[in-house]
Structures are given as structure tokens and as C-alpha cells.
Amino acid sequence: MTAPARPAPRIDSSITDRYLALVADSDEASAIELVGELHDRGVPAERIILDLIGATQRRVGALWAANEWSVAREHAATAVSERALATVAAHTPTRAPKGRITLACVDGEWHGMPARMLAELLRLDGWRVDFLGASVPGRHLITHLHQTGPDAVALSCMIPTRLPRAHAAITACRATGVPVIAGGRGFGPGGRYAARLGAHAWAGSGEAAVARLATDWPPRNVIGLPAVGTDGHLGDEEYTHLVRGRPNLIATAMERLGAAYPAAHEYSTDQTESTVEDIGHIVDFLAAALYVGEQEIFTDFIVWTSGVLASRGVPPVALRTGLRLIHDQLTDFPAAVAMLDAAMVRLP
């Protein structure tokens, strides 16, 4: 009788803790060595990507949100994980019998690591993957499709503020006849915004994307097929006004902040730039919520921001003040005002 196959070694918490300590210290050499050791012990490449590198990236993000890590430390850790991921790829050569996929982050989306991990998972499953990287302008994406003729496009969007650009990219891809699978939390719970924006499919994780593409998807002959779920109300008048008036909204908010709180004039340059950036984020998430017609996009952002600011010792009144400064400039736009009001109710 043939002996039963031995189960592959697992990645336990002691290994993930060790890896987190290495990336925290920017110890690239040791992190790569650890990944090599796991491979030599027979741990499948998919598990190294998902259970070690991916899981650690989520922990790194949580540490930043809790103000335990700086942005610089987070970026340094991600750079180490990118090198570790490259090591996994180098240890696992594959063939590409299934076809060719173009994978890109939508224009303005700079969180490229999740898409990079997906690229490796798809490659391991037998796809030839053209990974175009972070923040790919739509026109360059379409040029690549015309030049290469892939079987499918995978688009990553991690932040809802990029949904209008994701919609433009999906629409352009559909026009070329290339089916689109969307991924990333920017597309909302269960990917419900993905269908509304015209994507043919959505996957909530790298594993789900691999499984979806391994079935009877991607569809063929997609030119002219209607975008399932679109309702013709994307990007209405209020959204257009908000986007066009963004610079003036922010400038006026800063002026009124200075008038109401004279001490604000004593802010350092860094403090002033940070305040402008925070108000800009409020406007951008409000615009995304208006574009898709989903209150949840804005409310979730405000609740998350409140927690991030609290971890940094910023009082809740600061965020409420920022919301009010935008609110008072949009009194003629009922949908925007309703979204701002609903979000303020959720603040402590």
C-alpha cells in the first residue's frame, strides 16, 4: 500500500510573530531567509503568501492605525515583505497553461501589495500575469490590453475614493471586450459596488479570485453586454459640484477654522498641512459616497477616522468641527447634507 501523504507543515503564530519582528526591524535578509526555510520545509507557496506575508501586512496596518507604528515604519515593513514575496516567486517556477491576465491597481490606488500577492497566487495557479503595479492610468491600461489581448483583467481598489476611476477603467475594459474581475475592500461589503460599476465578477480575497477564475469564468464575447447592476445615477449633480468645488471647499473650511479658532493660526506648517489633508479626505469620501449613492462609504470612513484620531490623542470635537465646516458650505445639496448629518450622529 502507498503510505498516506504527510500533511504540509503549517505556519503557526510563533512563525508569524518572528516574521513580524523581522519586518519591524527592517531585517530584509533574515525575513528572506525565513521564507526560504519555510519553502525548504515543504510549506506551500500559497500558504507563505497568505498566512505569513498577507497576515503580517494586515497586522502592520493595524499597528499604524493604533499609532504604534509610524508611516515610515509601515512602509519599510512593506518593502521587506515585497522582497520576501519575490523570494517566494523565485522558488516556485510555473508554466502558464490557463491563459493571460492583466492585473492592475486603479488610477490613484497606491496600495499595490495586495494586488502583488494576487499576481503570485494566480501565477501559481497556472496563469500568465501581467502585473502593471499601483495607480495605473486608464488610458495606459487600455493600451496594454490592445497590445497583449489578455483573457481577463483583474482590477484592485482598496479605498472607496477611487471608485469613480475604477468605474471609468471597468467601462473602458468592457468596451475592448475583455471581462473584468474586481477585488479589494474599496468595492464594499461583498463587492456590491463592483457589480454596480459594471464588473463581471468580484472576489473578496486572493484565494477567492483564484477559485473564481478556475471555474467557467471569464466569460467570452462580452462586447456590448449591459453592466449588471448599474442604475444610471452614478456621478450626479451633487457629486460633480463637490469634485469641481473641492479646492474652494477646503480653502473656505481653513479660513473659517482660523476665524473660529484663532489659535489655529499658530499651527506649524506640518499641522496646517495635516489639517488640509484631513479635510480633503472628508471631501473625497463624501464624493465617493455620492457617486455610488451609498451612505455607508462615508459613515464607515468617519467612524474609522474617529478611532485613528483618538489613538493619536485628537479630541472628537476636531473631527466634528471638520465635518461641520464642510456641511455649512453644502446647504443647497440635500444628499450631501444628509450623509454628513448621518455620519455626525455616529461620532462620540
Coordinates of C-alpha atoms in Angstrom, one line a residue:
M1 CA 0.0 0.0 0.0
T2 CA 1.0 3.5 -0.6
A3 CA 1.7 5.5 2.5
P4 CA -0.7 8.4 3.0
A5 CA 0.7 11.8 2.1
R6 CA 2.1 13.7 5.0
P7 CA 0.3 17.0 5.7
A8 CA 2.3 20.1 4.7
P9 CA 3.9 22.0 7.6
R10 CA 1.7 24.8 8.9
I11 CA 2.6 28.4 9.7
D12 CA 1.8 28.9 13.4
S13 CA 1.8 32.0 15.5
S14 CA 5.4 31.7 16.6
I15 CA 6.5 31.9 12.9
T16 CA 4.2 34.9 12.2
D17 CA 5.4 36.7 15.3
R18 CA 9.0 36.1 14.3
Y19 CA 8.4 37.4 10.8
L20 CA 6.6 40.5 12.2
A21 CA 9.6 41.2 14.4
L22 CA 11.9 40.9 11.4
V23 CA 9.9 43.3 9.2
A24 CA 9.5 45.7 12.2
D25 CA 13.3 45.8 12.3
S26 CA 13.6 46.2 8.5
D27 CA 15.7 43.0 8.6
E28 CA 15.3 42.1 5.0
A29 CA 18.0 39.4 4.9
S30 CA 16.5 37.5 7.8
A31 CA 13.0 37.8 6.5
I32 CA 14.0 36.3 3.2
E33 CA 15.9 33.6 5.0
L34 CA 12.8 32.7 7.0
V35 CA 10.7 32.5 3.8
G36 CA 13.4 30.2 2.2
E37 CA 13.4 28.0 5.3
L38 CA 9.6 27.6 5.1
H39 CA 9.8 26.7 1.4
D40 CA 12.6 24.1 2.1
R41 CA 10.4 22.5 4.8
G42 CA 7.6 22.0 2.3
V43 CA 5.2 24.8 3.2
P44 CA 3.2 25.5 0.1
A45 CA 4.0 28.9 -1.6
E46 CA 0.3 29.8 -1.4
R47 CA 0.3 29.5 2.4
I48 CA 3.5 31.5 2.8
I49 CA 1.9 34.3 0.7
L50 CA -1.5 34.2 2.5
D51 CA -0.7 33.1 6.1
L52 CA 2.6 34.8 6.6
I53 CA 3.1 37.7 4.3
G54 CA -0.6 38.7 3.9
A55 CA -1.4 38.2 7.5
T56 CA 1.6 40.2 8.6
Q57 CA 0.6 43.1 6.3
R58 CA -2.8 43.2 8.0
R59 CA -1.1 43.4 11.4
V60 CA 1.2 46.1 10.2
G61 CA -1.8 48.2 9.0
A62 CA -3.5 47.7 12.4
L63 CA -0.3 48.8 14.2
W64 CA -0.3 52.0 12.2
A65 CA -4.0 52.7 12.8
A66 CA -3.4 52.2 16.6
N67 CA -0.5 54.8 16.4
E68 CA 2.0 52.1 17.5
W69 CA 3.9 52.4 14.2
S70 CA 4.8 55.4 12.1
V71 CA 4.0 55.6 8.4
A72 CA 7.7 55.3 7.7
R73 CA 8.0 52.1 9.7
E74 CA 4.9 50.7 7.9
H75 CA 6.4 51.5 4.5
A76 CA 9.7 49.9 5.5
A77 CA 8.0 46.8 6.6
T78 CA 6.0 46.6 3.4
A79 CA 9.2 46.9 1.4
V80 CA 10.7 43.9 3.2
S81 CA 7.6 41.9 2.5
E82 CA 7.8 42.8 -1.2
R83 CA 11.3 41.3 -1.2
A84 CA 10.1 38.2 0.6
L85 CA 7.3 37.8 -1.9
A86 CA 9.8 38.0 -4.7
T87 CA 11.7 35.2 -3.0
V88 CA 8.6 33.0 -3.0
A89 CA 8.2 33.7 -6.7
A90 CA 11.8 32.8 -7.4
H91 CA 11.5 29.5 -5.6
T92 CA 8.3 28.4 -7.5
P93 CA 8.7 28.5 -11.2
T94 CA 5.5 27.7 -13.1
R95 CA 4.0 27.2 -16.5
A96 CA 1.1 29.3 -17.8
P97 CA -1.4 26.9 -19.5
K98 CA -4.6 28.7 -18.4
G99 CA -4.2 31.9 -20.3
R100 CA -3.2 35.5 -19.7
I101 CA -4.4 38.0 -17.1
T102 CA -3.7 41.7 -16.8
L103 CA -3.7 42.8 -13.1
A104 CA -3.6 46.5 -12.1
C105 CA -4.5 48.9 -9.3
V106 CA -6.9 51.5 -10.5
D107 CA -5.7 55.0 -11.1
G108 CA -4.9 56.7 -7.8
E109 CA -4.8 53.5 -5.8
W110 CA -1.3 53.2 -4.3
H111 CA -1.8 50.1 -2.1
G112 CA -0.1 47.7 -4.5
M113 CA 0.9 44.9 -2.2
P114 CA -2.5 43.1 -2.1
A115 CA -2.5 43.1 -5.9
R116 CA 1.1 41.9 -6.0
M117 CA 0.2 39.0 -3.8
L118 CA -2.7 38.1 -6.0
A119 CA -0.4 38.2 -9.0
E120 CA 1.7 35.5 -7.5
L121 CA -1.3 33.4 -6.4
L122 CA -2.6 33.5 -10.0
R123 CA 0.8 32.7 -11.4
L124 CA 1.0 29.7 -9.1
D125 CA -2.4 28.5 -10.4
G126 CA -1.1 28.5 -14.0
W127 CA -1.9 31.9 -15.3
R128 CA 0.5 34.2 -17.2
V129 CA 0.1 37.5 -15.2
D130 CA 1.0 41.0 -16.5
F131 CA 1.2 42.9 -13.2
L132 CA 1.1 46.6 -14.1
G133 CA 1.5 47.9 -10.5
A134 CA -0.1 50.6 -8.4
S135 CA -2.1 53.6 -9.8
V136 CA -2.3 52.7 -13.4
P137 CA -4.0 55.5 -15.6
G138 CA -6.9 54.1 -17.5
R139 CA -5.5 55.1 -20.9
H140 CA -2.3 53.1 -20.3
L141 CA -4.3 50.1 -19.1
I142 CA -6.4 50.1 -22.3
T143 CA -3.3 50.5 -24.4
H144 CA -1.8 47.4 -22.7
L145 CA -5.0 45.4 -23.4
H146 CA -4.9 46.3 -27.1
Q147 CA -1.2 45.3 -27.2
T148 CA -1.5 42.0 -25.4
G149 CA -5.1 40.7 -25.7
P150 CA -5.5 39.1 -22.3
D151 CA -8.2 36.7 -21.3
A152 CA -9.3 38.9 -18.4
V153 CA -8.5 42.0 -16.4
A154 CA -8.2 42.0 -12.6
L155 CA -8.6 45.4 -11.0
S156 CA -7.7 46.2 -7.4
C157 CA -9.3 49.1 -5.4
M158 CA -8.6 49.2 -1.7
I159 CA -10.0 52.7 -1.0
P160 CA -13.6 53.8 -2.0
T161 CA -12.4 57.3 -3.0
R162 CA -11.0 55.6 -6.2
L163 CA -14.4 54.1 -7.2
P164 CA -15.1 56.8 -9.9
R165 CA -11.8 55.9 -11.5
A166 CA -12.5 52.2 -11.1
H167 CA -15.8 52.8 -12.9
A168 CA -14.0 54.5 -15.8
A169 CA -11.5 51.7 -16.0
I170 CA -14.1 49.0 -15.9
T171 CA -16.2 50.7 -18.6
A172 CA -13.2 51.1 -20.8
C173 CA -12.2 47.4 -20.4
R174 CA -15.7 46.3 -21.2
A175 CA -15.5 48.4 -24.4
T176 CA -12.5 46.4 -25.5
G177 CA -14.3 43.1 -24.9
V178 CA -12.1 42.0 -22.0
P179 CA -14.0 40.7 -18.9
V180 CA -13.2 42.3 -15.6
I181 CA -12.9 40.7 -12.1
A182 CA -12.7 43.3 -9.3
G183 CA -11.2 42.9 -5.9
G184 CA -10.3 44.9 -2.8
R185 CA -12.3 46.3 0.1
G186 CA -12.8 49.6 -1.8
F187 CA -15.6 47.8 -3.7
G188 CA -17.6 47.5 -0.5
P189 CA -19.0 44.6 1.6
G190 CA -19.5 41.6 -0.6
G191 CA -18.2 43.6 -3.5
R192 CA -21.6 45.2 -4.1
Y193 CA -20.2 48.3 -5.7
A194 CA -18.3 46.2 -8.2
A195 CA -21.5 45.0 -9.9
R196 CA -22.9 48.5 -9.8
L197 CA -19.8 49.8 -11.6
G198 CA -20.0 47.1 -14.3
A199 CA -17.5 44.4 -13.2
H200 CA -18.3 40.9 -14.4
A201 CA -17.2 39.4 -11.1
W202 CA -15.8 40.2 -7.7
A203 CA -13.5 38.3 -5.3
G204 CA -13.1 39.1 -1.7
S205 CA -9.7 37.6 -1.3
G206 CA -6.8 36.2 -3.3
E207 CA -8.0 32.7 -2.7
A208 CA -11.5 33.6 -3.9
A209 CA -10.1 35.2 -7.0
V210 CA -8.1 32.1 -7.9
A211 CA -11.1 29.9 -7.3
R212 CA -13.4 32.1 -9.4
L213 CA -11.0 32.2 -12.3
A214 CA -10.6 28.4 -12.1
T215 CA -14.3 27.8 -12.8
D216 CA -16.2 28.7 -16.0
W217 CA -15.1 32.3 -15.9
P218 CA -14.0 34.6 -17.6
P219 CA -17.0 35.0 -19.9
R220 CA -16.4 35.3 -23.6
N221 CA -17.8 37.7 -26.2
V222 CA -18.5 40.4 -23.6
I223 CA -18.6 43.4 -26.0
G224 CA -22.0 45.2 -25.7
L225 CA -23.2 43.2 -22.7
P226 CA -25.0 45.5 -20.2
A227 CA -23.3 46.4 -17.0
V228 CA -25.2 44.4 -14.4
G229 CA -26.5 46.5 -11.5
T230 CA -25.8 50.0 -13.0
D231 CA -28.7 52.3 -12.5
G232 CA -27.8 55.3 -14.5
H233 CA -27.4 57.6 -11.4
L234 CA -23.6 57.4 -10.9
G235 CA -21.9 60.7 -10.6
D236 CA -24.9 63.0 -10.3
E237 CA -25.1 66.8 -10.0
E238 CA -24.1 66.9 -6.3
Y239 CA -21.1 64.7 -6.9
T240 CA -20.0 66.9 -9.8
H241 CA -20.3 70.0 -7.8
L242 CA -18.4 68.6 -4.9
V243 CA -15.5 67.4 -7.1
R244 CA -15.3 70.7 -9.0
G245 CA -15.5 72.8 -5.9
R246 CA -13.1 70.7 -3.8
P247 CA -10.2 73.3 -3.7
N248 CA -12.6 76.1 -2.7
L249 CA -14.4 73.9 -0.1
I250 CA -11.1 73.1 1.6
A251 CA -9.8 76.7 1.4
T252 CA -13.0 78.1 2.8
A253 CA -13.0 75.5 5.6
M254 CA -9.5 76.5 6.6
E255 CA -10.4 80.2 6.6
R256 CA -13.4 79.6 8.8
L257 CA -11.4 77.4 11.1
G258 CA -8.9 80.2 11.6
A259 CA -11.6 82.7 12.3
A260 CA -13.5 80.5 14.8
Y261 CA -10.3 79.2 16.5
P262 CA -7.6 81.9 16.4
A263 CA -5.1 79.5 17.9
A264 CA -5.2 77.6 14.6
H265 CA -3.2 80.5 13.1
E266 CA -0.3 79.3 15.4
Y267 CA -0.3 75.8 13.8
S268 CA 3.1 74.7 12.5
T269 CA 3.4 74.1 8.7
D270 CA 3.1 70.3 9.4
Q271 CA -0.1 70.8 11.5
T272 CA -1.7 73.0 8.8
E273 CA -0.8 70.6 6.0
S274 CA -2.2 67.7 8.1
T275 CA -5.5 69.6 8.7
V276 CA -5.8 70.4 5.0
E277 CA -5.2 66.8 4.2
D278 CA -7.8 65.6 6.7
I279 CA -10.4 67.9 5.4
G280 CA -9.5 66.8 1.9
H281 CA -10.2 63.2 2.9
I282 CA -13.6 64.1 4.2
V283 CA -14.5 65.7 0.9
D284 CA -13.1 62.8 -1.1
F285 CA -15.0 60.1 0.8
L286 CA -18.2 62.2 0.7
A287 CA -17.7 62.5 -3.1
A288 CA -17.3 58.7 -3.4
A289 CA -20.4 58.1 -1.3
L290 CA -22.4 60.5 -3.5
Y291 CA -21.0 58.9 -6.7
V292 CA -22.2 55.4 -5.8
G293 CA -25.2 56.5 -3.7
E294 CA -24.1 54.7 -0.6
Q295 CA -24.2 56.4 2.8
E296 CA -22.1 53.5 4.3
I297 CA -19.0 54.6 2.4
F298 CA -18.9 57.9 4.2
T299 CA -20.1 56.8 7.6
D300 CA -17.6 53.9 7.8
F301 CA -14.8 56.3 6.9
I302 CA -15.8 58.8 9.6
V303 CA -16.1 56.0 12.3
W304 CA -12.7 54.6 11.3
T305 CA -11.1 58.1 11.3
S306 CA -12.5 58.8 14.7
G307 CA -10.8 55.7 16.0
V308 CA -7.5 56.6 14.3
L309 CA -7.6 60.2 15.7
A310 CA -8.5 59.0 19.2
S311 CA -5.4 56.7 19.2
R312 CA -3.3 59.9 18.4
G313 CA -4.9 61.9 21.2
V314 CA -7.0 64.1 18.9
P315 CA -10.4 65.0 20.6
P316 CA -13.6 64.0 18.9
V317 CA -14.6 67.7 18.6
A318 CA -11.8 68.2 16.0
L319 CA -13.4 65.8 13.5
R320 CA -16.9 67.1 14.2
T321 CA -15.6 70.6 13.5
G322 CA -14.2 69.5 10.2
L323 CA -17.5 67.9 9.2
R324 CA -19.4 71.0 10.2
L325 CA -17.1 73.2 8.1
I326 CA -17.9 71.2 5.0
H327 CA -21.6 70.8 5.9
D328 CA -22.2 74.5 6.2
Q329 CA -21.0 75.0 2.6
L330 CA -23.3 72.5 1.1
T331 CA -26.7 73.6 2.3
D332 CA -28.1 73.5 -1.2
F333 CA -27.2 69.9 -1.7
P334 CA -29.6 67.7 0.3
A335 CA -27.9 64.3 -0.3
A336 CA -24.5 65.5 0.8
V337 CA -26.0 67.2 3.9
A338 CA -27.9 64.1 4.8
M339 CA -24.7 62.0 4.6
L340 CA -22.8 64.5 6.8
D341 CA -25.6 64.5 9.3
A342 CA -25.8 60.7 9.4
A343 CA -22.1 60.4 10.0
M344 CA -22.0 63.0 12.8
V345 CA -24.6 61.0 14.7
R346 CA -22.1 58.2 14.9
L347 CA -19.4 60.3 16.5
P348 CA -18.8 60.1 20.2

